[in-house]
mmCIF file of C-alpha atoms and ligand atoms in Angstrom:
data_model
loop_
_atom_site.group_PDB
_atom_site.id
_atom_site.type_symbol
_atom_site.label_atom_id
_atom_site.label_comp_id
_atom_site.label_asym_id
_atom_site.label_seq_id
_atom_site.Cartn_x
_atom_site.Cartn_y
_atom_site.Cartn_z
ATOM 1 C CA UNK A 71 20.359 -5.133 7.607
ATOM 2 C CA UNK A 72 16.672 -5.155 7.445
ATOM 3 C CA UNK A 73 15.239 -3.722 10.613
ATOM 4 C CA UNK A 74 12.192 -5.933 10.587
ATOM 5 C CA UNK A 75 9.159 -3.834 10.165
ATOM 6 C CA UNK A 76 7.295 -6.711 11.434
ATOM 7 C CA UNK A 77 4.877 -4.947 13.437
ATOM 8 C CA UNK A 78 2.483 -2.889 11.665
ATOM 9 C CA UNK A 79 1.649 0.577 12.188
ATOM 10 C CA UNK A 80 -1.810 0.054 13.179
ATOM 11 C CA UNK A 81 -2.819 3.443 12.943
ATOM 12 C CA UNK A 82 -3.999 2.961 9.470
ATOM 13 C CA UNK A 83 -5.743 -0.074 10.053
ATOM 14 C CA UNK A 84 -9.230 0.859 9.892
ATOM 15 C CA UNK A 85 -10.924 1.188 6.753
ATOM 16 C CA UNK A 86 -13.911 1.125 4.768
ATOM 17 C CA UNK A 87 -16.653 -0.069 2.569
ATOM 18 C CA UNK A 88 -16.912 -0.236 -1.166
ATOM 19 C CA UNK A 89 -19.670 0.871 -3.318
ATOM 20 C CA UNK A 90 -20.778 -0.652 -6.489
ATOM 21 C CA UNK A 91 -20.194 2.264 -8.674
ATOM 22 C CA UNK A 92 -20.117 0.103 -11.632
ATOM 23 C CA UNK A 93 -23.147 -1.965 -11.901
ATOM 24 C CA UNK A 94 -22.803 -4.096 -14.936
ATOM 25 C CA UNK A 95 -20.651 -7.176 -14.704
ATOM 26 C CA UNK A 96 -18.553 -8.096 -17.685
ATOM 27 C CA UNK A 97 -16.987 -11.551 -17.443
ATOM 28 C CA UNK A 98 -14.158 -11.928 -19.830
ATOM 29 C CA UNK A 99 -13.860 -15.428 -21.437
ATOM 30 C CA UNK A 100 -10.186 -15.305 -20.343
ATOM 31 C CA UNK A 101 -10.968 -14.544 -16.730
ATOM 32 C CA UNK A 102 -9.459 -17.128 -14.377
ATOM 33 C CA UNK A 103 -11.697 -16.161 -11.524
ATOM 34 C CA UNK A 104 -13.885 -18.850 -10.077
ATOM 35 C CA UNK A 105 -17.515 -17.867 -9.795
ATOM 36 C CA UNK A 106 -17.983 -18.635 -6.150
ATOM 37 C CA UNK A 107 -17.752 -15.575 -3.912
ATOM 38 C CA UNK A 108 -16.035 -15.746 -0.590
ATOM 39 C CA UNK A 109 -18.273 -14.736 2.291
ATOM 40 C CA UNK A 110 -16.889 -11.352 3.305
ATOM 41 C CA UNK A 111 -16.011 -10.423 -0.254
ATOM 42 C CA UNK A 112 -19.444 -10.739 -1.763
ATOM 43 C CA UNK A 113 -19.856 -7.099 -2.127
ATOM 44 C CA UNK A 114 -16.660 -6.704 -3.948
ATOM 45 C CA UNK A 115 -16.846 -9.612 -6.331
ATOM 46 C CA UNK A 116 -18.158 -7.566 -9.104
ATOM 47 C CA UNK A 117 -15.351 -5.044 -8.693
ATOM 48 C CA UNK A 118 -12.680 -7.687 -8.790
ATOM 49 C CA UNK A 119 -14.154 -9.571 -11.705
ATOM 50 C CA UNK A 120 -14.443 -6.376 -13.707
ATOM 51 C CA UNK A 121 -10.959 -5.278 -12.849
ATOM 52 C CA UNK A 122 -9.463 -8.595 -13.639
ATOM 53 C CA UNK A 123 -11.169 -8.880 -17.004
ATOM 54 C CA UNK A 124 -10.742 -5.269 -18.128
ATOM 55 C CA UNK A 125 -6.988 -5.425 -17.897
ATOM 56 C CA UNK A 126 -6.085 -6.841 -21.293
ATOM 57 C CA UNK A 127 -8.415 -4.374 -23.089
ATOM 58 C CA UNK A 128 -6.715 -1.596 -21.277
ATOM 59 C CA UNK A 129 -3.264 -2.453 -22.399
ATOM 60 C CA UNK A 130 -4.081 -2.424 -26.115
ATOM 61 C CA UNK A 131 -6.040 0.767 -25.738
ATOM 62 C CA UNK A 132 -3.186 2.327 -23.950
ATOM 63 C CA UNK A 133 -0.511 1.568 -26.467
ATOM 64 C CA UNK A 134 -2.430 3.042 -29.277
ATOM 65 C CA UNK A 135 -4.205 6.131 -27.916
ATOM 66 C CA UNK A 136 -2.686 7.218 -24.601
ATOM 67 C CA UNK A 137 1.070 6.777 -24.134
ATOM 68 C CA UNK A 138 1.390 8.799 -20.912
ATOM 69 C CA UNK A 139 1.696 6.319 -18.084
ATOM 70 C CA UNK A 140 0.588 7.292 -14.563
ATOM 71 C CA UNK A 141 1.154 6.558 -10.991
ATOM 72 C CA UNK A 142 -1.873 5.604 -8.956
ATOM 73 C CA UNK A 143 -1.552 6.857 -5.375
ATOM 74 C CA UNK A 144 -3.664 4.713 -3.029
ATOM 75 C CA UNK A 145 -4.309 6.415 0.281
ATOM 76 C CA UNK A 146 -5.401 4.043 2.988
ATOM 77 C CA UNK A 147 -6.689 5.957 6.021
ATOM 78 C CA UNK A 148 -8.929 5.863 9.092
ATOM 79 C CA UNK A 149 -8.553 9.514 9.981
ATOM 80 C CA UNK A 150 -8.195 12.941 8.326
ATOM 81 C CA UNK A 151 -5.563 13.227 5.611
ATOM 82 C CA UNK A 152 -3.553 15.724 7.769
ATOM 83 C CA UNK A 153 -0.743 16.023 5.163
ATOM 84 C CA UNK A 154 -3.043 16.700 2.217
ATOM 85 C CA UNK A 155 -1.638 20.302 1.852
ATOM 86 C CA UNK A 156 1.862 18.865 1.620
ATOM 87 C CA UNK A 157 0.748 16.234 -0.939
ATOM 88 C CA UNK A 158 -1.198 18.870 -2.872
ATOM 89 C CA UNK A 159 2.104 20.763 -3.250
ATOM 90 C CA UNK A 160 3.747 17.503 -4.309
ATOM 91 C CA UNK A 161 1.110 16.903 -6.962
ATOM 92 C CA UNK A 162 0.652 20.466 -8.142
ATOM 93 C CA UNK A 163 4.280 20.815 -9.084
ATOM 94 C CA UNK A 164 3.855 17.944 -11.515
ATOM 95 C CA UNK A 165 2.029 17.192 -14.678
ATOM 96 C CA UNK A 166 -1.602 16.606 -13.899
ATOM 97 C CA UNK A 167 -1.738 13.847 -16.461
ATOM 98 C CA UNK A 168 0.769 11.747 -14.654
ATOM 99 C CA UNK A 169 -1.059 10.588 -11.554
ATOM 100 C CA UNK A 170 -4.302 9.504 -10.117
ATOM 101 C CA UNK A 171 -5.435 9.539 -6.501
ATOM 102 C CA UNK A 172 -7.693 6.988 -4.762
ATOM 103 C CA UNK A 173 -8.708 7.279 -1.092
ATOM 104 C CA UNK A 174 -10.017 4.349 1.008
ATOM 105 C CA UNK A 175 -11.321 5.880 4.253
ATOM 106 C CA UNK A 176 -12.985 4.009 7.118
ATOM 107 C CA UNK A 177 -16.665 4.894 6.771
ATOM 108 C CA UNK A 178 -17.109 4.757 10.522
ATOM 109 C CA UNK A 179 -14.981 7.864 10.946
ATOM 110 C CA UNK A 180 -16.009 11.346 9.970
ATOM 111 C CA UNK A 181 -13.271 12.517 7.669
ATOM 112 C CA UNK A 182 -12.813 16.136 6.706
ATOM 113 C CA UNK A 183 -12.973 16.233 2.937
ATOM 114 C CA UNK A 184 -9.549 17.234 1.705
ATOM 115 C CA UNK A 185 -9.387 19.779 -1.120
ATOM 116 C CA UNK A 186 -7.176 20.268 -4.171
ATOM 117 C CA UNK A 187 -5.994 17.074 -5.778
ATOM 118 C CA UNK A 188 -7.857 15.061 -3.227
ATOM 119 C CA UNK A 189 -11.308 16.329 -3.931
ATOM 120 C CA UNK A 190 -13.792 13.619 -4.745
ATOM 121 C CA UNK A 191 -11.163 10.884 -4.716
ATOM 122 C CA UNK A 192 -12.917 8.687 -2.153
ATOM 123 C CA UNK A 193 -13.677 5.140 -3.303
ATOM 124 C CA UNK A 194 -16.377 2.879 -1.876
ATOM 125 C CA UNK A 195 -14.931 1.674 1.336
ATOM 126 C CA UNK A 196 -15.588 -0.738 4.278
ATOM 127 C CA UNK A 197 -14.535 -0.723 7.765
ATOM 128 C CA UNK A 198 -10.992 -1.789 8.637
ATOM 129 C CA UNK A 199 -9.718 -3.135 11.888
ATOM 130 C CA UNK A 200 -6.241 -3.518 13.265
ATOM 131 C CA UNK A 201 -4.653 -6.941 12.832
ATOM 132 C CA UNK A 202 -7.394 -8.289 10.623
ATOM 133 C CA UNK A 203 -7.702 -9.155 6.915
ATOM 134 C CA UNK A 204 -9.831 -6.063 6.375
ATOM 135 C CA UNK A 205 -6.632 -4.080 5.709
ATOM 136 C CA UNK A 206 -5.732 -6.473 2.939
ATOM 137 C CA UNK A 207 -9.247 -6.165 1.572
ATOM 138 C CA UNK A 208 -8.951 -2.391 1.569
ATOM 139 C CA UNK A 209 -5.639 -2.497 -0.299
ATOM 140 C CA UNK A 210 -7.084 -4.997 -2.811
ATOM 141 C CA UNK A 211 -10.177 -2.743 -3.259
ATOM 142 C CA UNK A 212 -7.911 0.252 -3.907
ATOM 143 C CA UNK A 213 -5.891 -1.764 -6.524
ATOM 144 C CA UNK A 214 -8.951 -3.072 -8.273
ATOM 145 C CA UNK A 215 -10.550 0.397 -8.417
ATOM 146 C CA UNK A 216 -7.431 1.922 -9.824
ATOM 147 C CA UNK A 217 -6.954 -0.796 -12.397
ATOM 148 C CA UNK A 218 -10.484 -0.288 -13.579
ATOM 149 C CA UNK A 219 -10.516 3.441 -13.516
ATOM 150 C CA UNK A 220 -7.611 4.279 -15.813
ATOM 151 C CA UNK A 221 -5.660 1.981 -18.129
ATOM 152 C CA UNK A 222 -2.802 4.417 -17.904
ATOM 153 C CA UNK A 223 -2.223 3.570 -14.254
ATOM 154 C CA UNK A 224 1.102 1.725 -14.448
ATOM 155 C CA UNK A 225 2.378 1.914 -10.884
ATOM 156 C CA UNK A 226 0.279 1.573 -7.668
ATOM 157 C CA UNK A 227 1.729 3.189 -4.523
ATOM 158 C CA UNK A 228 0.078 2.424 -1.248
ATOM 159 C CA UNK A 229 0.466 5.103 1.409
ATOM 160 C CA UNK A 230 -1.273 6.136 4.630
ATOM 161 C CA UNK A 231 -2.298 9.410 6.245
ATOM 162 C CA UNK A 232 0.967 9.329 8.189
ATOM 163 C CA UNK A 233 3.204 9.084 5.149
ATOM 164 C CA UNK A 234 4.994 12.044 3.519
ATOM 165 C CA UNK A 235 6.840 12.383 0.233
ATOM 166 C CA UNK A 236 10.596 12.690 0.481
ATOM 167 C CA UNK A 237 11.182 13.981 -3.074
ATOM 168 C CA UNK A 238 9.414 15.960 -5.800
ATOM 169 C CA UNK A 239 6.859 14.255 -7.998
ATOM 170 C CA UNK A 240 9.113 14.253 -10.912
ATOM 171 C CA UNK A 241 11.851 12.556 -9.043
ATOM 172 C CA UNK A 242 9.383 9.919 -7.815
ATOM 173 C CA UNK A 243 8.051 9.388 -11.282
ATOM 174 C CA UNK A 244 11.465 9.076 -12.824
ATOM 175 C CA UNK A 245 12.654 6.582 -10.164
ATOM 176 C CA UNK A 246 9.680 4.308 -10.651
ATOM 177 C CA UNK A 247 9.669 4.415 -14.497
ATOM 178 C CA UNK A 248 13.413 3.899 -14.681
ATOM 179 C CA UNK A 249 13.141 0.643 -12.612
ATOM 180 C CA UNK A 250 9.884 -0.799 -13.885
ATOM 181 C CA UNK A 251 9.854 -3.340 -11.040
ATOM 182 C CA UNK A 252 7.714 -3.690 -7.977
ATOM 183 C CA UNK A 253 9.050 -2.292 -4.717
ATOM 184 C CA UNK A 254 7.806 -4.565 -2.023
ATOM 185 C CA UNK A 255 9.659 -5.762 1.002
ATOM 186 C CA UNK A 256 9.940 -9.548 1.112
ATOM 187 C CA UNK A 257 11.736 -11.121 4.101
ATOM 188 C CA UNK A 258 12.110 -14.858 4.545
ATOM 189 C CA UNK A 259 14.033 -14.998 7.819
ATOM 190 C CA UNK A 260 12.523 -13.555 10.970
ATOM 191 C CA UNK A 261 12.248 -15.103 14.365
ATOM 192 C CA UNK A 262 8.515 -14.382 14.649
ATOM 193 C CA UNK A 263 7.583 -15.913 11.339
ATOM 194 C CA UNK A 264 6.548 -19.327 12.786
ATOM 195 C CA UNK A 265 4.110 -17.807 15.214
ATOM 196 C CA UNK A 266 2.578 -15.625 12.488
ATOM 197 C CA UNK A 267 2.343 -18.740 10.265
ATOM 198 C CA UNK A 268 0.405 -20.838 12.813
ATOM 199 C CA UNK A 269 -1.793 -17.964 14.022
ATOM 200 C CA UNK A 270 -4.766 -19.419 12.233
ATOM 201 C CA UNK A 271 -4.075 -23.009 13.359
ATOM 202 C CA UNK A 272 -1.129 -25.386 12.763
ATOM 203 C CA UNK A 273 -2.343 -26.615 9.332
ATOM 204 C CA UNK A 274 -4.598 -23.747 8.322
ATOM 205 C CA UNK A 275 -2.296 -22.446 5.545
ATOM 206 C CA UNK A 276 -1.430 -25.757 3.896
ATOM 207 C CA UNK A 277 -1.154 -26.905 1.262
ATOM 208 C CA UNK A 278 -1.346 -23.574 -0.641
ATOM 209 C CA UNK A 279 1.158 -21.832 1.607
ATOM 210 C CA UNK A 280 3.842 -24.126 3.069
ATOM 211 C CA UNK A 281 5.851 -22.529 5.870
ATOM 212 C CA UNK A 282 9.035 -22.237 3.706
ATOM 213 C CA UNK A 283 7.113 -19.972 1.279
ATOM 214 C CA UNK A 284 5.642 -17.809 4.053
ATOM 215 C CA UNK A 285 7.042 -14.226 3.952
ATOM 216 C CA UNK A 286 6.820 -10.942 5.804
ATOM 217 C CA UNK A 287 7.331 -7.304 4.805
ATOM 218 C CA UNK A 288 6.058 -3.789 5.080
ATOM 219 C CA UNK A 289 2.458 -3.155 4.125
ATOM 220 C CA UNK A 290 3.567 -0.154 2.087
ATOM 221 C CA UNK A 291 4.505 -1.130 -1.410
ATOM 222 C CA UNK A 292 4.706 0.218 -4.976
ATOM 223 C CA UNK A 293 3.453 -2.380 -7.440
ATOM 224 C CA UNK A 294 3.541 -2.588 -11.231
ATOM 225 C CA UNK A 295 0.268 -3.021 -13.027
ATOM 226 C CA UNK A 296 1.241 -6.624 -13.768
ATOM 227 C CA UNK A 297 1.582 -7.351 -10.109
ATOM 228 C CA UNK A 298 -1.476 -5.367 -9.157
ATOM 229 C CA UNK A 299 -3.348 -7.753 -11.426
ATOM 230 C CA UNK A 300 -1.679 -10.791 -9.803
ATOM 231 C CA UNK A 301 -3.127 -9.462 -6.491
ATOM 232 C CA UNK A 302 -6.672 -8.827 -7.650
ATOM 233 C CA UNK A 303 -6.887 -12.159 -9.578
ATOM 234 C CA UNK A 304 -5.621 -14.184 -6.701
ATOM 235 C CA UNK A 305 -8.209 -16.299 -4.895
ATOM 236 C CA UNK A 306 -6.110 -19.184 -3.811
ATOM 237 C CA UNK A 307 -3.927 -17.432 -1.188
ATOM 238 C CA UNK A 308 -6.457 -14.883 -0.215
ATOM 239 C CA UNK A 309 -8.794 -17.718 0.865
ATOM 240 C CA UNK A 310 -6.126 -18.673 3.399
ATOM 241 C CA UNK A 311 -4.990 -15.222 4.563
ATOM 242 C CA UNK A 312 -8.474 -13.990 5.088
ATOM 243 C CA UNK A 313 -9.114 -16.599 7.818
ATOM 244 C CA UNK A 314 -9.324 -15.168 11.324
ATOM 245 C CA UNK A 315 -6.454 -15.616 13.650
ATOM 246 C CA UNK A 316 -6.613 -17.022 17.160
ATOM 247 C CA UNK A 317 -4.505 -14.251 18.500
ATOM 248 C CA UNK A 318 -4.551 -10.769 17.016
ATOM 249 C CA UNK A 319 -1.102 -9.949 18.265
ATOM 250 C CA UNK A 320 0.374 -12.664 16.084
ATOM 251 C CA UNK A 321 -1.682 -12.130 12.958
ATOM 252 C CA UNK A 322 -1.095 -9.019 10.784
ATOM 253 C CA UNK A 323 -2.142 -10.486 7.418
ATOM 254 C CA UNK A 324 -1.371 -7.268 5.625
ATOM 255 C CA UNK A 325 2.286 -7.887 6.354
ATOM 256 C CA UNK A 326 2.264 -11.334 4.996
ATOM 257 C CA UNK A 327 -0.243 -11.704 2.208
ATOM 258 C CA UNK A 328 1.332 -9.414 -0.411
ATOM 259 C CA UNK A 329 5.011 -10.550 0.125
ATOM 260 C CA UNK A 330 4.085 -14.215 0.237
ATOM 261 C CA UNK A 331 1.958 -13.913 -2.900
ATOM 262 C CA UNK A 332 4.409 -12.004 -4.981
ATOM 263 C CA UNK A 333 7.433 -14.004 -3.872
ATOM 264 C CA UNK A 334 5.582 -17.084 -5.024
ATOM 265 C CA UNK A 335 4.459 -15.696 -8.331
ATOM 266 C CA UNK A 336 7.270 -13.517 -9.458
ATOM 267 C CA UNK A 337 10.211 -13.219 -7.083
ATOM 268 C CA UNK A 338 12.575 -11.799 -9.657
ATOM 269 C CA UNK A 339 10.110 -9.011 -10.652
ATOM 270 C CA UNK A 340 10.286 -7.559 -7.137
ATOM 271 C CA UNK A 341 13.022 -5.615 -5.358
ATOM 272 C CA UNK A 342 12.355 -7.262 -2.010
ATOM 273 C CA UNK A 343 12.665 -3.883 -0.318
ATOM 274 C CA UNK A 344 10.269 -1.067 0.203
ATOM 275 C CA UNK A 345 10.581 2.579 -0.755
ATOM 276 C CA UNK A 346 8.784 3.841 2.348
ATOM 277 C CA UNK A 347 11.189 4.655 5.202
ATOM 278 C CA UNK A 348 10.056 3.826 8.728
ATOM 279 C CA UNK A 349 11.960 3.978 11.997
ATOM 280 C CA UNK A 350 11.550 0.850 14.154
ATOM 281 C CA UNK A 351 14.201 1.899 16.751
ATOM 282 C CA UNK A 352 12.905 1.670 20.250
ATOM 283 C CA UNK A 353 9.290 0.854 19.315
ATOM 284 C CA UNK A 354 6.501 -0.274 21.536
ATOM 285 C CA UNK A 355 3.260 -2.101 20.890
ATOM 286 C CA UNK A 356 3.940 -2.545 17.262
ATOM 287 C CA UNK A 357 3.897 1.151 16.431
ATOM 288 C CA UNK A 358 7.008 2.642 14.705
ATOM 289 C CA UNK A 359 8.649 5.817 15.904
ATOM 290 C CA UNK A 360 6.429 8.922 15.202
ATOM 291 C CA UNK A 361 8.300 12.178 14.438
ATOM 292 C CA UNK A 362 7.296 15.316 16.216
ATOM 293 C CA UNK A 363 7.303 18.914 14.903
ATOM 294 C CA UNK A 364 10.508 19.844 16.621
ATOM 295 C CA UNK A 365 12.385 17.037 14.873
ATOM 296 C CA UNK A 366 11.379 18.073 11.332
ATOM 297 C CA UNK A 367 14.384 19.659 9.566
ATOM 298 C CA UNK A 368 16.180 19.557 6.201
ATOM 299 C CA UNK A 369 18.614 17.186 7.924
ATOM 300 C CA UNK A 370 15.899 14.747 8.851
ATOM 301 C CA UNK A 371 14.610 14.739 5.343
ATOM 302 C CA UNK A 372 18.161 13.959 3.990
ATOM 303 C CA UNK A 373 18.609 11.294 6.546
ATOM 304 C CA UNK A 374 15.328 9.592 5.753
ATOM 305 C CA UNK A 375 16.139 9.425 2.033
ATOM 306 C CA UNK A 376 19.388 7.512 2.637
ATOM 307 C CA UNK A 377 19.172 3.858 1.778
ATOM 308 C CA UNK A 378 21.382 0.908 1.179
ATOM 309 C CA UNK A 379 19.657 0.182 -2.059
ATOM 310 C CA UNK A 380 20.105 1.580 -5.523
ATOM 311 C CA UNK A 381 17.195 4.001 -5.042
ATOM 312 C CA UNK A 382 16.670 6.645 -2.468
ATOM 313 C CA UNK A 383 13.594 6.229 -0.202
ATOM 314 C CA UNK A 384 10.701 8.077 -1.781
ATOM 315 C CA UNK A 385 8.331 8.221 1.195
ATOM 316 C CA UNK A 386 8.509 8.144 4.931
ATOM 317 C CA UNK A 387 6.336 7.521 7.974
ATOM 318 C CA UNK A 388 5.149 8.230 10.595
ATOM 319 C CA UNK A 389 4.666 11.830 11.324
ATOM 320 C CA UNK A 390 2.338 13.355 13.871
ATOM 321 C CA UNK A 391 -0.396 15.612 12.358
ATOM 322 C CA UNK A 392 1.132 18.745 13.802
ATOM 323 C CA UNK A 393 4.288 18.190 11.756
ATOM 324 C CA UNK A 394 2.427 19.703 8.871
ATOM 325 C CA UNK A 395 3.537 23.309 9.548
ATOM 326 C CA UNK A 396 7.279 22.629 9.718
ATOM 327 C CA UNK A 397 6.982 20.291 6.755
ATOM 328 C CA UNK A 398 5.283 22.973 4.629
ATOM 329 C CA UNK A 399 8.107 25.370 5.458
ATOM 330 C CA UNK A 400 10.713 23.071 4.053
ATOM 331 C CA UNK A 401 8.509 21.700 1.215
ATOM 332 C CA UNK A 402 9.748 23.807 -1.687
ATOM 333 C CA UNK A 403 13.220 24.695 -0.568
ATOM 334 C CA UNK A 404 14.060 21.117 0.598
ATOM 335 C CA UNK A 405 11.710 18.277 -0.109
ATOM 336 C CA UNK A 406 10.612 19.146 -3.554
ATOM 337 C CA UNK A 407 13.714 20.830 -4.628
ATOM 338 C CA UNK A 408 14.758 17.973 -6.863
HETATM 339 C C1 NAG B 37 -20.413 12.768 11.234
HETATM 340 O O1 NAG B 37 -20.784 14.144 11.205
HETATM 341 C C2 NAG B 37 -22.135 14.356 10.935
HETATM 342 C C3 NAG B 37 -22.363 15.858 10.794
HETATM 343 O O2 NAG B 37 -21.493 16.648 11.591
HETATM 344 C C4 NAG B 37 -22.923 13.786 12.078
HETATM 345 O O3 NAG B 37 -24.306 13.930 11.891
HETATM 346 C C5 NAG B 37 -22.618 12.286 12.198
HETATM 347 O O4 NAG B 37 -23.255 11.756 13.330
HETATM 348 C C6 NAG B 37 -21.106 12.048 12.337
HETATM 349 N N1 NAG B 37 -20.906 10.627 12.271
HETATM 350 C C7 NAG B 37 -19.932 10.030 12.973
HETATM 351 C C8 NAG B 37 -19.737 8.566 12.725
HETATM 352 O O5 NAG B 37 -19.279 10.610 13.910
HETATM 353 C C1 NAG B 38 14.737 6.697 15.082
HETATM 354 O O1 NAG B 38 14.021 6.799 16.308
HETATM 355 C C2 NAG B 38 14.873 7.033 17.439
HETATM 356 C C3 NAG B 38 14.014 7.036 18.676
HETATM 357 O O2 NAG B 38 13.447 5.781 18.895
HETATM 358 C C4 NAG B 38 15.682 8.254 17.253
HETATM 359 O O3 NAG B 38 16.574 8.405 18.324
HETATM 360 C C5 NAG B 38 16.411 8.277 15.950
HETATM 361 O O4 NAG B 38 17.047 9.429 15.710
HETATM 362 C C6 NAG B 38 15.526 7.931 14.806
HETATM 363 N N1 NAG B 38 16.307 7.759 13.605
HETATM 364 C C7 NAG B 38 16.123 8.539 12.502
HETATM 365 C C8 NAG B 38 16.918 8.150 11.302
HETATM 366 O O5 NAG B 38 15.316 9.429 12.530
HETATM 367 C C1 NAG B 39 22.579 0.379 5.869
HETATM 368 O O1 NAG B 39 23.353 -0.754 6.311
HETATM 369 C C2 NAG B 39 24.082 -0.385 7.500
HETATM 370 C C3 NAG B 39 25.027 -1.603 7.745
HETATM 371 O O2 NAG B 39 24.335 -2.807 7.840
HETATM 372 C C4 NAG B 39 23.108 -0.261 8.656
HETATM 373 O O3 NAG B 39 23.798 0.040 9.859
HETATM 374 C C5 NAG B 39 22.197 0.971 8.277
HETATM 375 O O4 NAG B 39 21.227 1.153 9.260
HETATM 376 C C6 NAG B 39 21.535 0.758 6.919
HETATM 377 N N1 NAG B 39 20.868 2.004 6.547
HETATM 378 C C7 NAG B 39 19.604 2.016 6.204
HETATM 379 C C8 NAG B 39 19.041 3.308 5.831
HETATM 380 O O5 NAG B 39 18.893 1.018 6.236
#
């Protein structure tokens, strides 16, 4: 049923540093965050504290003055955003007031500044490395930045530079706001789970994360604001998952941290499946199948949308950069037709 997307697409894994755009720290009296910073998160602590404490203010503000809820698109990349022209068309066809874009780009890579909806959307970023907790840090940084930036952000969709949209913006918007749940893959049975669990040492995860609560799932999720806050307020599990692994080929914290945390905190508020289609057939070295230009067709788009769940897939990966041309050809007549 689930083709286990166990292995990550590492292509995205590098990422970046964050800036302190917002200097003043405001600690809410309701904040549950402990004051002690974790070593590699020192730079981000202010960001997380502010995001966690700003949330309740945001909700009341939102209900009174700004009823239009938005989707925050979180782009995690370590290379150029090759498909930004396609995404620009996706965003342009929609109401400008219904989305925000945030880009976390590995600062060690020279990235060509994308234009249109992507202009000036880079957030303070840190380097990211394959099979290390830095990818989780990058995703948490994107979530915290988006939470802080706009109280109207109601859904948080994590995508990479290899992802494409499979439907129009309006279709995506309506799917998410009809469901009002988080779309995150959560798998409890997989033959590789034990090796992943003990990758930091036999007892490294206990007592916070017993083996029977350890989960795996795709890194690419769409979270509700409530669950985005669960993630940025979490210190207990993150302290465990950020520990280094003995073997990088059995680690992949980004495939475990989010599904484990959310299945512990609110299993019924999550679908347990992802909306991002990926093809793991015949894969090697932990990389999913990458579509080439000659494979791009209306039929492929229709095939990738098909799912066994109540929603169609909304996004798909991975596509090689030179798929842009054939994708642009079928963008309006096929992909964004609905
Ligand atoms: C990025 O590009 C600039 C200007 O082309 C160059 O000076 C710099 O060394 C490059 N940095 C990296 C990391 O390649
Ligand atoms: C998945 O990838 C395999 C090659 O490994 C290919 O033959 C197959 O058509 C792909 N499936 C879809 C739905 O694109
Ligand atoms: C749907 O379920 C069938 C039967 O288990 C499976 O063969 C197929 O690959 C699934 N389709 C998708 C898109 O996951």
